[in-house]
Short mmCIF file of C-alpha atoms in Angstrom, two decimals:
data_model
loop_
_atom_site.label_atom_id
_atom_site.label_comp_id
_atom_site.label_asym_id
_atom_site.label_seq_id
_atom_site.Cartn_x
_atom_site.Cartn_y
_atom_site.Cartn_z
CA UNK A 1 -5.57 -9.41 -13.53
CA UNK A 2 -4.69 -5.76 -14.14
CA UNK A 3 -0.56 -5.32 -13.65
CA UNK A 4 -1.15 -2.02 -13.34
CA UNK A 5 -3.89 -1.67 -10.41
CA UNK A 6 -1.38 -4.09 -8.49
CA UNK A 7 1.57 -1.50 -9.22
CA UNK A 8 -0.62 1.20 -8.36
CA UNK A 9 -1.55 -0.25 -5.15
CA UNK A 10 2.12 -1.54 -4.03
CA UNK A 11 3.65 2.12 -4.66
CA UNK A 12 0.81 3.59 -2.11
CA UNK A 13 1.69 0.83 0.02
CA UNK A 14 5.23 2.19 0.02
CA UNK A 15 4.61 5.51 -0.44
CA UNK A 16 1.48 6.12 1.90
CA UNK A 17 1.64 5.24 5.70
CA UNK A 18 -2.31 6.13 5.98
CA UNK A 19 -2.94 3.98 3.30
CA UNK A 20 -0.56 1.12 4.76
CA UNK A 21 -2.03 1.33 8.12
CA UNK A 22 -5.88 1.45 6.26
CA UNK A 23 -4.63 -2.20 4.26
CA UNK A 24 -3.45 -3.57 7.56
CA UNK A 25 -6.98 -3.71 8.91
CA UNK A 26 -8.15 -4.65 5.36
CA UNK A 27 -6.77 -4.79 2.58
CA UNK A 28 -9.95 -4.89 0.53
CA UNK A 29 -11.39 -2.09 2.15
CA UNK A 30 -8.58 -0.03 1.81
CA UNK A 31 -8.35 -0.48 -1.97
CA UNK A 32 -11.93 -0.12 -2.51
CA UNK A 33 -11.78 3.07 -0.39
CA UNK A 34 -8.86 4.37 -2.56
CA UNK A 35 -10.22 2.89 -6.10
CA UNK A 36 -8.29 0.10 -6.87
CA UNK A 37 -10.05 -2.16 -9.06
CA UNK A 38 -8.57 -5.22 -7.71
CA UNK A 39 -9.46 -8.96 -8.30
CA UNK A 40 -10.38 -11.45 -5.05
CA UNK A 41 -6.92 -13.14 -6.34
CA UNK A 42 -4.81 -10.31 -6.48
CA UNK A 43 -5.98 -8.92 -3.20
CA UNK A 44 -5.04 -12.23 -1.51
CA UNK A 45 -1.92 -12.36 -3.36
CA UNK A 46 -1.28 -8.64 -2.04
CA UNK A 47 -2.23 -9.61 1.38
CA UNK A 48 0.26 -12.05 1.97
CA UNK A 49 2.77 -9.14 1.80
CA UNK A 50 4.93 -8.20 4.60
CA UNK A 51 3.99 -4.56 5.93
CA UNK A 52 6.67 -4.12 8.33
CA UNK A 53 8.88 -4.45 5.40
CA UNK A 54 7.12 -2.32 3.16
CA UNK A 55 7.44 0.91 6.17
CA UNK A 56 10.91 -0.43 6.36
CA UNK A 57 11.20 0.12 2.42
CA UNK A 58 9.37 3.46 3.33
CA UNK A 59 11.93 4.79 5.11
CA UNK A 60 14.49 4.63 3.06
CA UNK A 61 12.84 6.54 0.38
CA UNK A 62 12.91 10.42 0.03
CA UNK A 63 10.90 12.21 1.78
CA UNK A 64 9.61 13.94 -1.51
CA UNK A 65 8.25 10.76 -2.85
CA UNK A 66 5.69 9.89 0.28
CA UNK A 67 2.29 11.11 0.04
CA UNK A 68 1.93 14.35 0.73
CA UNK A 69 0.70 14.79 4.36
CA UNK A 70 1.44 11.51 4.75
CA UNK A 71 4.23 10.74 7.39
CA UNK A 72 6.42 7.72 8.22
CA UNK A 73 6.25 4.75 10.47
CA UNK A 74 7.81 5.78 13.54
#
């Protein structure tokens, strides 16, 4: 298990609403696409999160820490 891929991944799933809505579809696409060396474990693990939680978690972050171009769930 790397800690770190998983941290990397669940601050761009905070941070980045394309990347959010990409992991909605699928989640192991989405990391794959965005190089996150993930295990089959992790990625289930991962996927059990709650997405309308983490835009909701989005939101209340400054706007200087999103992605840039990236927007947030309206």
């Amino acid at each position: 298990m790397s800690q770190r891929a998983v941290e990397h991944c669940l601050g761009r799933l905070i941070t980045d609403t394309q990347f959010r809505r990409l992991a909605r579809n699928s989640l192991a696409q989405a990391c794959r696409q965005f190089g996150y060396d993930l295990t089959l474990t992790e990625i289930e693990l991962l996927g059990h999160l709650d997405f309308t939680a983490l835009a909701d978690v989005s939101r209340y972050l400054d706007a200087g820490l999103h992605r840039v171009g990236g927007q947030l769930d309206q």
